[in-house]
Tab-separated table of C-alpha atoms in Angstrom:
chain	number	residue	atom	x	y	z
A	99	UNK	CA	-94.478	-114.231	-153.499
A	100	UNK	CA	-94.793	-117.982	-153.886
A	101	UNK	CA	-98.308	-119.340	-153.937
A	102	UNK	CA	-99.337	-123.015	-154.028
A	103	UNK	CA	-101.004	-124.050	-157.260
A	104	UNK	CA	-101.792	-127.770	-157.217
A	105	UNK	CA	-98.568	-129.656	-157.165
A	106	UNK	CA	-96.694	-126.575	-158.245
A	107	UNK	CA	-96.047	-123.053	-157.126
A	108	UNK	CA	-96.704	-119.829	-158.839
A	109	UNK	CA	-95.902	-116.222	-158.260
A	110	UNK	CA	-98.471	-113.895	-156.842
A	111	UNK	CA	-98.032	-110.166	-157.125
A	112	UNK	CA	-98.601	-108.524	-153.752
A	113	UNK	CA	-96.992	-105.148	-154.290
A	114	UNK	CA	-95.055	-102.829	-156.490
A	115	UNK	CA	-92.037	-100.572	-156.311
A	116	UNK	CA	-92.333	-97.060	-157.576
A	117	UNK	CA	-89.032	-95.925	-158.995
A	118	UNK	CA	-89.978	-92.264	-159.164
A	119	UNK	CA	-90.404	-91.811	-155.425
A	120	UNK	CA	-88.561	-94.962	-154.336
A	121	UNK	CA	-91.576	-96.291	-152.488
A	122	UNK	CA	-92.780	-99.846	-152.030
A	123	UNK	CA	-96.504	-100.538	-151.779
A	124	UNK	CA	-97.477	-103.945	-150.411
A	125	UNK	CA	-101.064	-105.188	-150.241
A	126	UNK	CA	-101.231	-107.642	-147.359
A	127	UNK	CA	-104.927	-107.487	-146.617
A	128	UNK	CA	-106.503	-110.916	-146.251
A	129	UNK	CA	-103.171	-112.390	-147.111
A	130	UNK	CA	-102.145	-115.810	-145.851
A	131	UNK	CA	-98.502	-115.938	-144.688
A	132	UNK	CA	-96.829	-119.256	-145.232
A	133	UNK	CA	-94.546	-119.010	-142.177
A	134	UNK	CA	-97.430	-118.508	-139.754
A	135	UNK	CA	-100.353	-120.080	-141.656
A	136	UNK	CA	-102.578	-117.104	-141.003
A	137	UNK	CA	-102.897	-113.460	-141.775
A	138	UNK	CA	-100.624	-112.382	-138.871
A	139	UNK	CA	-97.598	-110.484	-140.151
A	140	UNK	CA	-94.449	-112.391	-139.131
A	141	UNK	CA	-91.368	-110.808	-137.498
A	142	UNK	CA	-89.182	-109.796	-140.399
A	143	UNK	CA	-85.975	-108.989	-138.485
A	144	UNK	CA	-83.147	-111.335	-137.647
A	145	UNK	CA	-81.998	-109.145	-134.708
A	146	UNK	CA	-83.841	-107.340	-131.936
A	147	UNK	CA	-83.795	-103.587	-131.555
A	148	UNK	CA	-80.919	-102.178	-129.451
A	149	UNK	CA	-82.247	-100.065	-126.545
A	150	UNK	CA	-80.805	-96.804	-125.269
A	151	UNK	CA	-77.360	-97.217	-123.820
A	152	UNK	CA	-76.597	-100.012	-126.273
A	153	UNK	CA	-75.167	-100.046	-129.802
A	154	UNK	CA	-75.104	-102.478	-132.744
A	155	UNK	CA	-72.355	-105.002	-133.129
A	156	UNK	CA	-72.579	-106.174	-136.742
A	157	UNK	CA	-72.165	-109.893	-137.374
A	158	UNK	CA	-70.847	-111.639	-140.453
A	159	UNK	CA	-74.407	-112.344	-141.538
A	160	UNK	CA	-75.809	-109.447	-143.510
A	161	UNK	CA	-78.391	-107.311	-141.692
A	162	UNK	CA	-77.976	-109.259	-138.442
A	163	UNK	CA	-76.226	-107.916	-135.347
A	164	UNK	CA	-75.898	-108.188	-131.591
A	165	UNK	CA	-76.350	-105.373	-129.078
A	166	UNK	CA	-73.503	-104.348	-126.756
A	167	UNK	CA	-73.420	-101.829	-123.910
A	168	UNK	CA	-71.701	-98.534	-124.418
A	169	UNK	CA	-68.342	-98.416	-122.590
A	170	UNK	CA	-67.342	-95.883	-119.906
A	171	UNK	CA	-67.160	-92.384	-121.291
A	172	UNK	CA	-69.615	-93.121	-124.129
A	173	UNK	CA	-73.409	-93.211	-124.390
A	174	UNK	CA	-76.323	-93.774	-126.808
A	175	UNK	CA	-79.482	-91.736	-126.452
A	176	UNK	CA	-81.631	-93.557	-129.029
A	177	UNK	CA	-82.314	-97.072	-130.323
A	178	UNK	CA	-80.330	-99.006	-132.892
A	179	UNK	CA	-77.326	-96.713	-133.022
A	180	UNK	CA	-74.417	-98.124	-134.940
A	181	UNK	CA	-71.855	-96.555	-132.546
A	182	UNK	CA	-71.913	-94.985	-129.092
A	183	UNK	CA	-71.242	-91.275	-128.738
A	184	UNK	CA	-68.367	-89.861	-126.685
A	185	UNK	CA	-69.107	-87.767	-123.601
A	186	UNK	CA	-68.351	-84.033	-123.811
A	187	UNK	CA	-65.318	-82.688	-121.983
A	188	UNK	CA	-65.825	-82.411	-118.251
A	189	UNK	CA	-68.488	-85.117	-118.164
A	190	UNK	CA	-68.419	-88.874	-117.881
A	191	UNK	CA	-70.683	-91.895	-118.088
A	192	UNK	CA	-70.562	-95.426	-116.790
A	193	UNK	CA	-71.065	-98.594	-118.806
A	194	UNK	CA	-74.495	-98.782	-120.480
A	195	UNK	CA	-75.495	-95.194	-119.722
A	196	UNK	CA	-77.709	-93.204	-122.122
A	197	UNK	CA	-76.386	-89.816	-120.938
A	198	UNK	CA	-73.284	-88.109	-119.485
A	199	UNK	CA	-72.931	-86.020	-116.370
A	200	UNK	CA	-70.108	-84.255	-114.504
A	201	UNK	CA	-68.111	-86.251	-111.983
A	202	UNK	CA	-68.665	-85.455	-108.318
A	203	UNK	CA	-65.671	-84.023	-106.427
A	204	UNK	CA	-65.152	-85.584	-103.026
A	205	UNK	CA	-62.828	-84.625	-100.179
A	206	UNK	CA	-62.810	-84.637	-96.397
A	207	UNK	CA	-65.902	-82.572	-95.654
A	208	UNK	CA	-66.298	-80.922	-92.278
A	209	UNK	CA	-69.568	-82.820	-91.808
A	210	UNK	CA	-68.033	-86.247	-92.437
A	211	UNK	CA	-67.737	-88.602	-89.425
A	212	UNK	CA	-63.958	-88.770	-89.886
A	213	UNK	CA	-63.685	-84.986	-89.866
A	214	UNK	CA	-65.874	-84.604	-86.779
A	215	UNK	CA	-63.898	-87.255	-84.890
A	216	UNK	CA	-60.522	-85.743	-85.776
A	217	UNK	CA	-61.710	-82.208	-84.989
A	218	UNK	CA	-62.909	-83.276	-81.542
A	219	UNK	CA	-59.634	-85.120	-80.924
A	220	UNK	CA	-57.653	-82.054	-81.982
A	221	UNK	CA	-59.605	-79.692	-79.733
A	222	UNK	CA	-59.261	-82.065	-76.776
A	223	UNK	CA	-55.526	-82.349	-77.407
A	224	UNK	CA	-55.080	-78.585	-77.432
A	225	UNK	CA	-57.180	-78.236	-74.264
A	226	UNK	CA	-55.054	-80.903	-72.569
A	227	UNK	CA	-51.930	-78.963	-73.511
A	228	UNK	CA	-53.446	-75.753	-72.135
A	229	UNK	CA	-54.422	-77.374	-68.829
A	230	UNK	CA	-51.009	-79.024	-68.605
A	231	UNK	CA	-49.291	-75.693	-69.208
A	232	UNK	CA	-51.271	-74.093	-66.375
A	233	UNK	CA	-50.374	-76.933	-63.994
A	234	UNK	CA	-46.701	-76.724	-64.935
A	235	UNK	CA	-46.632	-72.977	-64.332
A	236	UNK	CA	-48.528	-73.111	-61.037
A	237	UNK	CA	-46.485	-76.015	-59.632
A	238	UNK	CA	-43.198	-75.033	-61.225
A	239	UNK	CA	-41.372	-75.135	-57.866
A	240	UNK	CA	-42.456	-78.670	-56.993
A	241	UNK	CA	-39.894	-81.491	-57.336
A	242	UNK	CA	-41.738	-83.301	-60.176
A	243	UNK	CA	-41.831	-80.140	-62.259
A	244	UNK	CA	-38.190	-79.369	-61.579
A	245	UNK	CA	-37.240	-82.832	-62.769
A	246	UNK	CA	-39.417	-82.333	-65.867
A	247	UNK	CA	-37.679	-79.028	-66.765
A	248	UNK	CA	-40.609	-76.584	-66.982
A	249	UNK	CA	-39.129	-74.383	-69.707
A	250	UNK	CA	-38.176	-77.355	-71.852
A	251	UNK	CA	-41.638	-78.845	-71.364
A	252	UNK	CA	-43.275	-75.575	-72.430
A	253	UNK	CA	-41.309	-75.689	-75.678
A	254	UNK	CA	-42.512	-79.267	-76.175
A	255	UNK	CA	-46.113	-78.137	-75.655
A	256	UNK	CA	-45.684	-75.401	-78.234
A	257	UNK	CA	-44.426	-77.933	-80.778
A	258	UNK	CA	-47.323	-80.296	-80.050
A	259	UNK	CA	-49.813	-77.435	-80.409
A	260	UNK	CA	-48.462	-76.698	-83.900
A	261	UNK	CA	-48.650	-80.406	-84.706
A	262	UNK	CA	-52.290	-80.529	-83.579
A	263	UNK	CA	-53.010	-77.415	-85.636
A	264	UNK	CA	-51.775	-79.161	-88.775
A	265	UNK	CA	-54.614	-81.706	-88.417
A	266	UNK	CA	-57.198	-78.939	-88.928
A	267	UNK	CA	-55.709	-78.171	-92.348
A	268	UNK	CA	-56.522	-81.711	-93.491
A	269	UNK	CA	-60.255	-80.919	-93.456
A	270	UNK	CA	-62.135	-79.078	-96.194
A	271	UNK	CA	-61.405	-78.755	-99.885
A	272	UNK	CA	-57.632	-78.710	-100.319
A	273	UNK	CA	-55.614	-76.251	-102.331
A	274	UNK	CA	-51.929	-75.954	-103.053
A	275	UNK	CA	-51.300	-73.655	-100.064
A	276	UNK	CA	-53.035	-75.986	-97.611
A	277	UNK	CA	-51.127	-78.934	-99.050
A	278	UNK	CA	-47.832	-77.219	-98.290
A	279	UNK	CA	-48.864	-75.727	-94.954
A	280	UNK	CA	-50.111	-78.967	-93.409
A	281	UNK	CA	-46.845	-80.811	-94.056
A	282	UNK	CA	-44.627	-77.926	-92.947
A	283	UNK	CA	-46.626	-77.393	-89.738
A	284	UNK	CA	-46.440	-81.024	-88.743
A	285	UNK	CA	-42.756	-81.348	-89.646
A	286	UNK	CA	-41.632	-78.266	-87.718
A	287	UNK	CA	-43.933	-78.743	-84.718
A	288	UNK	CA	-43.189	-82.399	-84.089
A	289	UNK	CA	-39.470	-81.943	-84.756
A	290	UNK	CA	-39.391	-79.193	-82.119
A	291	UNK	CA	-41.072	-81.536	-79.638
A	292	UNK	CA	-38.788	-84.497	-80.380
A	293	UNK	CA	-35.697	-82.286	-80.149
A	294	UNK	CA	-36.686	-81.374	-76.572
A	295	UNK	CA	-37.096	-85.065	-75.755
A	296	UNK	CA	-33.650	-85.640	-77.242
A	297	UNK	CA	-32.207	-83.031	-74.870
A	298	UNK	CA	-33.824	-84.812	-71.910
A	299	UNK	CA	-32.509	-88.184	-73.042
A	300	UNK	CA	-29.020	-86.792	-73.537
A	301	UNK	CA	-29.054	-85.171	-70.094
A	302	UNK	CA	-30.004	-88.431	-68.357
A	303	UNK	CA	-27.447	-90.262	-70.474
A	304	UNK	CA	-24.667	-87.913	-69.347
A	305	UNK	CA	-25.588	-88.014	-65.674
A	306	UNK	CA	-26.011	-91.721	-65.176
A	307	UNK	CA	-23.690	-93.346	-67.700
A	308	UNK	CA	-20.050	-93.446	-66.501
A	309	UNK	CA	-17.370	-92.291	-68.898
A	310	UNK	CA	-13.721	-91.509	-68.722
A	311	UNK	CA	-12.597	-88.026	-67.836
A	312	UNK	CA	-11.752	-87.006	-71.416
A	313	UNK	CA	-14.901	-88.505	-72.895
A	314	UNK	CA	-17.031	-86.985	-70.177
A	315	UNK	CA	-15.596	-83.534	-70.810
A	316	UNK	CA	-16.219	-83.794	-74.553
A	317	UNK	CA	-19.776	-85.003	-74.130
A	318	UNK	CA	-20.517	-82.222	-71.672
A	319	UNK	CA	-19.336	-79.667	-74.212
A	320	UNK	CA	-22.016	-80.942	-76.607
A	321	UNK	CA	-24.762	-80.463	-74.030
A	322	UNK	CA	-26.251	-77.096	-74.900
A	323	UNK	CA	-30.081	-77.398	-74.950
A	324	UNK	CA	-30.931	-74.165	-76.807
A	325	UNK	CA	-28.311	-74.839	-79.472
A	326	UNK	CA	-29.366	-78.479	-79.899
A	327	UNK	CA	-33.037	-77.559	-80.297
A	328	UNK	CA	-32.319	-74.725	-82.740
A	329	UNK	CA	-29.958	-76.788	-84.906
A	330	UNK	CA	-32.266	-79.816	-85.107
A	331	UNK	CA	-35.356	-77.725	-85.907
A	332	UNK	CA	-33.467	-75.617	-88.453
A	333	UNK	CA	-32.335	-78.726	-90.324
A	334	UNK	CA	-35.939	-79.843	-90.602
A	335	UNK	CA	-36.843	-76.375	-91.865
A	336	UNK	CA	-34.202	-76.671	-94.594
A	337	UNK	CA	-35.577	-80.080	-95.593
A	338	UNK	CA	-39.082	-78.632	-95.919
A	339	UNK	CA	-37.812	-75.621	-97.862
A	340	UNK	CA	-35.938	-77.752	-100.385
A	341	UNK	CA	-38.945	-80.043	-100.645
A	342	UNK	CA	-41.261	-77.132	-101.484
A	343	UNK	CA	-38.810	-75.684	-104.010
A	344	UNK	CA	-37.925	-78.808	-105.972
A	345	UNK	CA	-40.836	-81.220	-105.476
A	346	UNK	CA	-43.638	-79.263	-103.891
A	347	UNK	CA	-46.890	-80.816	-102.606
A	348	UNK	CA	-49.781	-80.020	-104.913
A	349	UNK	CA	-53.316	-81.069	-105.835
A	350	UNK	CA	-53.458	-84.609	-107.184
A	351	UNK	CA	-54.511	-84.376	-110.850
A	352	UNK	CA	-54.544	-88.125	-111.485
A	353	UNK	CA	-57.792	-89.004	-113.338
A	354	UNK	CA	-60.157	-91.214	-111.382
A	355	UNK	CA	-60.931	-94.783	-112.295
A	356	UNK	CA	-63.006	-95.258	-115.455
A	357	UNK	CA	-65.714	-97.078	-113.533
A	358	UNK	CA	-66.154	-94.304	-110.960
A	359	UNK	CA	-68.124	-91.090	-111.084
A	360	UNK	CA	-66.275	-89.729	-108.016
A	361	UNK	CA	-63.231	-87.494	-108.390
A	362	UNK	CA	-61.135	-87.575	-105.206
A	363	UNK	CA	-59.619	-84.151	-104.555
A	364	UNK	CA	-56.574	-84.580	-102.324
A	365	UNK	CA	-52.989	-83.476	-101.981
A	366	UNK	CA	-50.033	-85.244	-103.470
A	367	UNK	CA	-46.682	-85.116	-101.694
A	368	UNK	CA	-44.789	-84.135	-104.820
A	369	UNK	CA	-44.058	-86.040	-107.975
A	370	UNK	CA	-41.509	-88.426	-106.460
A	371	UNK	CA	-42.455	-88.428	-102.729
A	372	UNK	CA	-38.726	-88.134	-101.931
A	373	UNK	CA	-39.076	-84.969	-99.869
A	374	UNK	CA	-42.027	-86.404	-97.941
A	375	UNK	CA	-40.162	-89.533	-96.915
A	376	UNK	CA	-36.972	-87.606	-96.084
A	377	UNK	CA	-39.002	-85.409	-93.725
A	378	UNK	CA	-40.537	-88.442	-92.010
A	379	UNK	CA	-37.207	-90.271	-91.919
A	380	UNK	CA	-35.537	-87.308	-90.220
A	381	UNK	CA	-38.113	-87.318	-87.412
A	382	UNK	CA	-37.855	-91.100	-87.172
A	383	UNK	CA	-34.061	-90.803	-86.830
A	384	UNK	CA	-34.430	-88.318	-83.966
A	385	UNK	CA	-36.975	-90.598	-82.292
A	386	UNK	CA	-34.626	-93.548	-82.623
A	387	UNK	CA	-31.752	-91.563	-81.064
A	388	UNK	CA	-34.017	-90.615	-78.152
A	389	UNK	CA	-35.009	-94.250	-77.745
A	390	UNK	CA	-31.371	-95.388	-77.866
A	391	UNK	CA	-30.157	-92.891	-75.255
A	392	UNK	CA	-33.082	-93.652	-72.961
A	393	UNK	CA	-32.599	-97.388	-73.423
A	394	UNK	CA	-28.916	-97.112	-72.479
A	395	UNK	CA	-29.969	-95.246	-69.326
A	396	UNK	CA	-32.834	-97.600	-68.457
A	397	UNK	CA	-31.061	-99.066	-65.404
A	398	UNK	CA	-31.010	-95.818	-63.491
A	399	UNK	CA	-32.737	-95.522	-60.149
A	400	UNK	CA	-36.475	-96.070	-60.188
A	401	UNK	CA	-37.050	-92.486	-59.125
A	402	UNK	CA	-35.703	-91.310	-62.477
A	403	UNK	CA	-38.515	-93.029	-64.368
A	404	UNK	CA	-38.595	-90.504	-67.198
A	405	UNK	CA	-36.492	-92.887	-69.280
A	406	UNK	CA	-39.399	-95.320	-69.354
A	407	UNK	CA	-41.716	-92.591	-70.647
A	408	UNK	CA	-39.255	-91.669	-73.372
A	409	UNK	CA	-38.777	-95.277	-74.452
A	410	UNK	CA	-42.515	-95.964	-74.617
A	411	UNK	CA	-43.439	-92.747	-76.450
A	412	UNK	CA	-40.701	-93.150	-79.035
A	413	UNK	CA	-41.604	-96.788	-79.612
A	414	UNK	CA	-45.216	-95.715	-80.091
A	415	UNK	CA	-44.181	-93.080	-82.621
A	416	UNK	CA	-41.978	-95.476	-84.582
A	417	UNK	CA	-44.660	-98.181	-84.567
A	418	UNK	CA	-47.370	-95.776	-85.763
A	419	UNK	CA	-45.360	-94.437	-88.665
A	420	UNK	CA	-43.975	-97.832	-89.710
A	421	UNK	CA	-47.591	-98.984	-90.007
A	422	UNK	CA	-48.536	-95.701	-91.688
A	423	UNK	CA	-46.248	-96.009	-94.705
A	424	UNK	CA	-47.698	-99.208	-96.274
A	425	UNK	CA	-51.279	-98.121	-95.508
A	426	UNK	CA	-50.619	-94.705	-97.022
A	427	UNK	CA	-49.157	-96.176	-100.202
A	428	UNK	CA	-51.810	-98.843	-100.784
A	429	UNK	CA	-54.911	-96.869	-99.787
A	430	UNK	CA	-54.994	-93.922	-102.132
A	431	UNK	CA	-58.555	-92.806	-101.427
A	432	UNK	CA	-58.011	-92.519	-97.636
A	433	UNK	CA	-54.542	-90.981	-97.500
A	434	UNK	CA	-55.751	-87.773	-95.894
A	435	UNK	CA	-57.485	-89.594	-93.047
A	436	UNK	CA	-54.564	-91.976	-92.546
A	437	UNK	CA	-51.942	-89.248	-92.143
A	438	UNK	CA	-54.126	-87.061	-89.907
A	439	UNK	CA	-54.861	-90.050	-87.659
A	440	UNK	CA	-51.150	-90.905	-87.425
A	441	UNK	CA	-50.361	-87.330	-86.353
A	442	UNK	CA	-53.041	-87.442	-83.652
A	443	UNK	CA	-51.883	-90.781	-82.231
A	444	UNK	CA	-48.243	-89.631	-82.142
A	445	UNK	CA	-49.117	-86.359	-80.420
A	446	UNK	CA	-51.333	-88.008	-77.828
A	447	UNK	CA	-48.540	-90.482	-77.111
A	448	UNK	CA	-46.269	-87.589	-76.113
A	449	UNK	CA	-48.979	-86.057	-73.903
A	450	UNK	CA	-49.802	-89.254	-72.024
A	451	UNK	CA	-46.171	-90.304	-71.612
A	452	UNK	CA	-44.476	-87.031	-70.689
A	453	UNK	CA	-46.976	-84.568	-69.277
A	454	UNK	CA	-49.860	-86.317	-67.530
A	455	UNK	CA	-47.644	-88.346	-65.130
A	456	UNK	CA	-45.894	-85.160	-63.990
A	457	UNK	CA	-49.245	-83.414	-63.524
A	458	UNK	CA	-50.445	-86.323	-61.415
A	459	UNK	CA	-47.356	-86.153	-59.209
A	460	UNK	CA	-47.672	-82.396	-58.788
A	461	UNK	CA	-51.420	-82.395	-58.021
A	462	UNK	CA	-51.690	-85.419	-55.762
A	463	UNK	CA	-48.269	-85.269	-54.202
A	464	UNK	CA	-45.145	-87.087	-55.246
A	465	UNK	CA	-44.113	-89.969	-53.053
A	466	UNK	CA	-40.697	-90.032	-54.635
A	467	UNK	CA	-37.705	-89.213	-52.488
A	468	UNK	CA	-35.663	-86.129	-53.068
A	469	UNK	CA	-32.495	-86.504	-55.041
A	470	UNK	CA	-30.390	-86.065	-51.940
A	471	UNK	CA	-31.963	-89.066	-50.247
A	472	UNK	CA	-31.816	-91.088	-53.442
A	473	UNK	CA	-28.097	-90.547	-53.784
A	474	UNK	CA	-27.565	-91.079	-50.085
A	475	UNK	CA	-29.220	-94.478	-50.363
A	476	UNK	CA	-27.346	-95.502	-53.503
A	477	UNK	CA	-23.932	-93.874	-53.232
A	478	UNK	CA	-21.165	-94.890	-50.806
A	479	UNK	CA	-18.600	-92.258	-49.868
A	480	UNK	CA	-15.321	-93.746	-48.566
A	481	UNK	CA	-14.244	-92.602	-45.143
A	482	UNK	CA	-10.583	-91.652	-44.518
A	483	UNK	CA	-8.415	-93.394	-41.918
A	484	UNK	CA	-9.054	-92.187	-38.437
A	485	UNK	CA	-6.100	-91.408	-36.181
A	486	UNK	CA	-7.693	-89.320	-33.476
A	487	UNK	CA	-9.372	-90.360	-30.307
A	488	UNK	CA	-12.656	-88.855	-31.226
A	489	UNK	CA	-14.311	-87.984	-34.516
A	490	UNK	CA	-17.274	-85.811	-35.149
A	491	UNK	CA	-19.280	-86.700	-38.247
A	492	UNK	CA	-21.853	-84.217	-39.373
A	493	UNK	CA	-24.435	-85.083	-42.036
A	494	UNK	CA	-26.128	-82.219	-43.777
A	495	UNK	CA	-29.291	-83.196	-45.594
A	496	UNK	CA	-30.845	-80.759	-47.973
A	497	UNK	CA	-34.410	-81.767	-48.787
A	498	UNK	CA	-34.502	-79.802	-52.019
A	499	UNK	CA	-32.970	-80.562	-55.352
A	500	UNK	CA	-29.803	-78.522	-55.885
A	501	UNK	CA	-29.170	-77.637	-59.461
A	502	UNK	CA	-26.347	-75.481	-60.684
A	503	UNK	CA	-25.430	-74.552	-64.192
A	504	UNK	CA	-22.174	-73.213	-65.547
A	505	UNK	CA	-21.777	-71.041	-68.607
A	506	UNK	CA	-22.596	-73.956	-70.858
A	507	UNK	CA	-25.867	-74.554	-68.944
A	508	UNK	CA	-24.770	-78.061	-68.024
A	509	UNK	CA	-26.826	-79.783	-65.378
A	510	UNK	CA	-25.194	-81.178	-62.245
A	511	UNK	CA	-26.890	-83.191	-59.543
A	512	UNK	CA	-25.860	-82.902	-55.907
A	513	UNK	CA	-26.236	-85.789	-53.529
A	514	UNK	CA	-26.068	-85.823	-49.786
A	515	UNK	CA	-22.768	-84.342	-48.695
A	516	UNK	CA	-20.934	-85.738	-45.731
A	517	UNK	CA	-18.520	-83.487	-43.949
A	518	UNK	CA	-15.821	-85.218	-41.936
A	519	UNK	CA	-13.907	-83.184	-39.441
A	520	UNK	CA	-10.844	-84.555	-37.648
A	521	UNK	CA	-9.799	-82.713	-34.562
A	522	UNK	CA	-8.729	-83.352	-31.037
A	523	UNK	CA	-11.755	-81.603	-29.673
A	524	UNK	CA	-15.311	-81.801	-30.856
A	525	UNK	CA	-16.718	-78.804	-32.572
A	526	UNK	CA	-20.146	-77.906	-33.822
A	527	UNK	CA	-20.629	-77.426	-37.562
A	528	UNK	CA	-23.004	-74.658	-38.410
A	529	UNK	CA	-24.602	-74.202	-41.821
A	530	UNK	CA	-26.402	-71.070	-42.831
A	531	UNK	CA	-28.301	-70.206	-45.950
A	532	UNK	CA	-25.245	-68.919	-47.749
A	533	UNK	CA	-23.022	-71.873	-46.976
A	534	UNK	CA	-21.823	-74.043	-49.808
A	535	UNK	CA	-21.474	-77.798	-49.767
A	536	UNK	CA	-19.209	-79.220	-52.446
A	537	UNK	CA	-19.026	-82.778	-53.708
A	538	UNK	CA	-16.333	-84.056	-56.088
A	539	UNK	CA	-17.807	-85.468	-59.283
A	540	UNK	CA	-16.500	-88.445	-61.223
A	541	UNK	CA	-14.600	-86.199	-63.615
A	542	UNK	CA	-12.457	-84.893	-60.738
A	543	UNK	CA	-14.151	-81.518	-60.772
A	544	UNK	CA	-15.936	-79.956	-57.843
A	545	UNK	CA	-19.286	-78.236	-58.218
A	546	UNK	CA	-20.635	-75.914	-55.529
A	547	UNK	CA	-24.295	-75.841	-54.679
A	548	UNK	CA	-26.072	-73.362	-52.381
A	549	UNK	CA	-27.620	-74.945	-49.341
A	550	UNK	CA	-31.127	-73.680	-48.802
A	551	UNK	CA	-32.728	-73.943	-45.394
A	552	UNK	CA	-36.148	-72.962	-46.628
A	553	UNK	CA	-37.510	-76.366	-45.668
A	554	UNK	CA	-35.074	-76.795	-42.794
A	555	UNK	CA	-31.627	-78.277	-42.432
A	556	UNK	CA	-31.034	-81.402	-40.428
A	557	UNK	CA	-27.641	-81.739	-38.745
A	558	UNK	CA	-26.778	-85.059	-37.160
A	559	UNK	CA	-23.801	-85.277	-34.869
A	560	UNK	CA	-22.242	-88.610	-34.107
A	561	UNK	CA	-19.345	-89.335	-31.715
A	562	UNK	CA	-17.017	-92.226	-32.118
A	563	UNK	CA	-13.940	-93.083	-30.051
A	564	UNK	CA	-11.165	-95.406	-31.013
A	565	UNK	CA	-8.414	-96.981	-28.947
A	566	UNK	CA	-5.034	-98.120	-30.176
């Protein structure tokens, strides 16, 4: 090394290099270092050591480098490594880690708050359906239940029960069978329910919307509730079958983000999502048709307020699923919760709009008039010219709803019938339980309805004399 010698410098031998064993021996005892001015050994490195989780980044200057963190999926388990090591298969590491570990699978656990909330909501929904079914069966002869069509309502409850059951399959670790079952259950169950609502809307539409004779006859031929429900539900079944065959739901195998140690295990609705959106669009189309028919019949008498329930429930369904689509697409990690919540809201909308009001009317008494009185108040029957000295007018009021169905199961509503008898002498009109009162409908056909005197028959006799 250099050593000061007067005004000059000279070399001082402080060590030697042994070629045989490639070893350097340096004698630094009591040695004065020029850089520090004492015997303290100076730092002889131009770069600091790289800790674990870091690796060298060589600079242009020889022997000097910077330290950089290992990227995701790599690690360094010792100091001053030139390169980071890759994680073994099935493991992963985050940035700057000195080890790798397996990713944690996450899904909708039964103990999660979302799962508990949806399970409670599902159980309550099914219990509501069960209580509603009991009320409908017990009070099936009451006017509110007759207007609600008990058998049709029971089919609706069955469809909603299947729809609620599909929510349970969203909890727990998914597999390919659960992925297919949950979508098929919801599609078939809710389609069955909406098809029954469509039958109700179509019935009200036929009864209260005036048409010509030919159009009326054609529309009546289309009114066949069992056939309508079977055809609509079968079409949805075909959509689900083709969806499962050509683009089946499966487990999502998309790798998680590189900066995440969580692997989200969830179902994917096929590779293209075409079948999923066709299924939803089909139900949305049925809901829109129900809304349209009910909206066209919205000006019916206030007593026929079922149109309002149909309009509100279908608007709720359409609003929920229009909001669902963008949230479902943009929020990948919460898709399971989003769809299950949408199913619950839609199902509860049907319960609160269609079933609970009828249960309230049946349990606490309906203040609505019977159909006979409703029609009597709203319908004017022209009276023929009178040519006799005295006329007897007999009004027969049947307090019960008279419903008759032909071979095509078409529904007809009977209003108060007024019997006019012209004779020279007054005569009493007697009506027994087997008598029939007929009223001409607007399609020039006459429908006969049995008069029941179970609740009593009121006969009013009025005399009127005219002079010429």
